[in-house]
Amino acid sequence: MKYLIIYTHLNPNSFTKAVVDEVEKIAINKAHETKVIDLYADEFNPVLKFPDIQYSFMDGEAPKDVEIYQQYITWADRIIFVYPLWWQQMPAMLKGFIDRVFTNGYAYMYEESGPKGLLAGKSVQLIINTGNPSELLERNGLHTAVKKVNEEGIFEFCGMTAETIFFGDVAMGTDNERKEYLKSIGEIID
Amino acid sequence: MKYLIIYTHLNPNSFTKAVVDEVEKIAINKAHETKVIDLYADEFNPVLKFPDIQYSFMDGEAPKDVEIYQQYITWADRIIFVYPLWWQQMPAMLKGFIDRVFTNGYAYMYEESGPKGLLAGKSVQLIINTGNPSELLERNGLHTAVKKVNEEGIFEFCGMTAETIFFGDVAMGTDNERKEYLKSIGEIID
């Protein structure tokens, strides 16, 4: 299978980067063709502007950067997003990647009967690091809400399957807990 | 009262802009001191980078743009966000405004007992335009999830009260429906 890892964090020494490295290592060990996109290193521009709209809804051409990332998405069988949860939502950098790359006519289209996802057959995994303990976010329903806006709101809308894995308490937790998270990636990546 | 309107849309001819203009007009008519921030016109940079982290978690200085927007927030009694829902979430531009401006030590802090919101006494209203009909998003629980990640995940965390108003079906609906939305703003803005 072809695995695309899309990684979003400003700090190359973050735990998020350690997770990405482990996901990549395991995907390669399991003989998947594997590519990694690092949105911060790429200095991706997350602000949707007129050329995007012209391309997506009128007759314009795809902005060059959007076209390149769409080729990655097209190539992949599985897309694994690794990022921290800021304010219970993805970082602006990654939100802008969705806003700009998952365009009308590429990721979905509207038919008489309603919207139709154009990325069917691909699967998405979200590996999300949070500062809050997972028990807290599960108890107050935030995990459910976060899964819903992402899985249904973005990926299933485009026809993909999606699942979410939370690694909680990553900042204040112990080194041992973080090691356990890294170890669990072997079961997450099949 | 002091009303701060924070507006996010790339198109100055959008319905979102018509909503902003109406909110501003009514706030002024009701004798509120009123200011408007237009994040696209300001060319706000939504990407959180190292200077933000140094300021928020170490001993650095606030980036100049962050400092200016924090002064607006500090000034306001009520903050009204007007924006379109893209992928059931706010545009990257606005998400980055939250990521960068609502910093540790300004919008919240951590005490022994847990996090404490530092913006108590202020109220937030979100006026969100969606392409989908409201009935659909209510039925499948997406409205509830969107409210939760925003109201609880961001604004109540900072000690503010928050409420959300959805204007659904704004692209495919009729002119008359859009006029009714604009008329309803008189009751939303008190």
Coordinates of C-alpha atoms in Angstrom, one line a residue, chain A residues 110, chain B residues 85 129-133 137 167-173:
Chain A
Y110 CA -22.2 18.4 -6.3
Chain B
L85 CA -18.1 27.4 8.0
N129 CA -22.7 31.1 7.6
T130 CA -23.0 27.6 6.2
G131 CA -23.7 26.2 2.7
N132 CA -25.6 23.3 4.2
P133 CA -29.2 23.7 5.3
L137 CA -26.6 19.8 10.3
F167 CA -27.3 31.0 9.1
G168 CA -27.8 27.9 6.9
D169 CA -28.0 27.3 3.2
V170 CA -26.6 30.8 2.4
A171 CA -25.2 29.9 -1.1
M172 CA -28.2 27.9 -2.5
G173 CA -31.0 29.5 -0.6

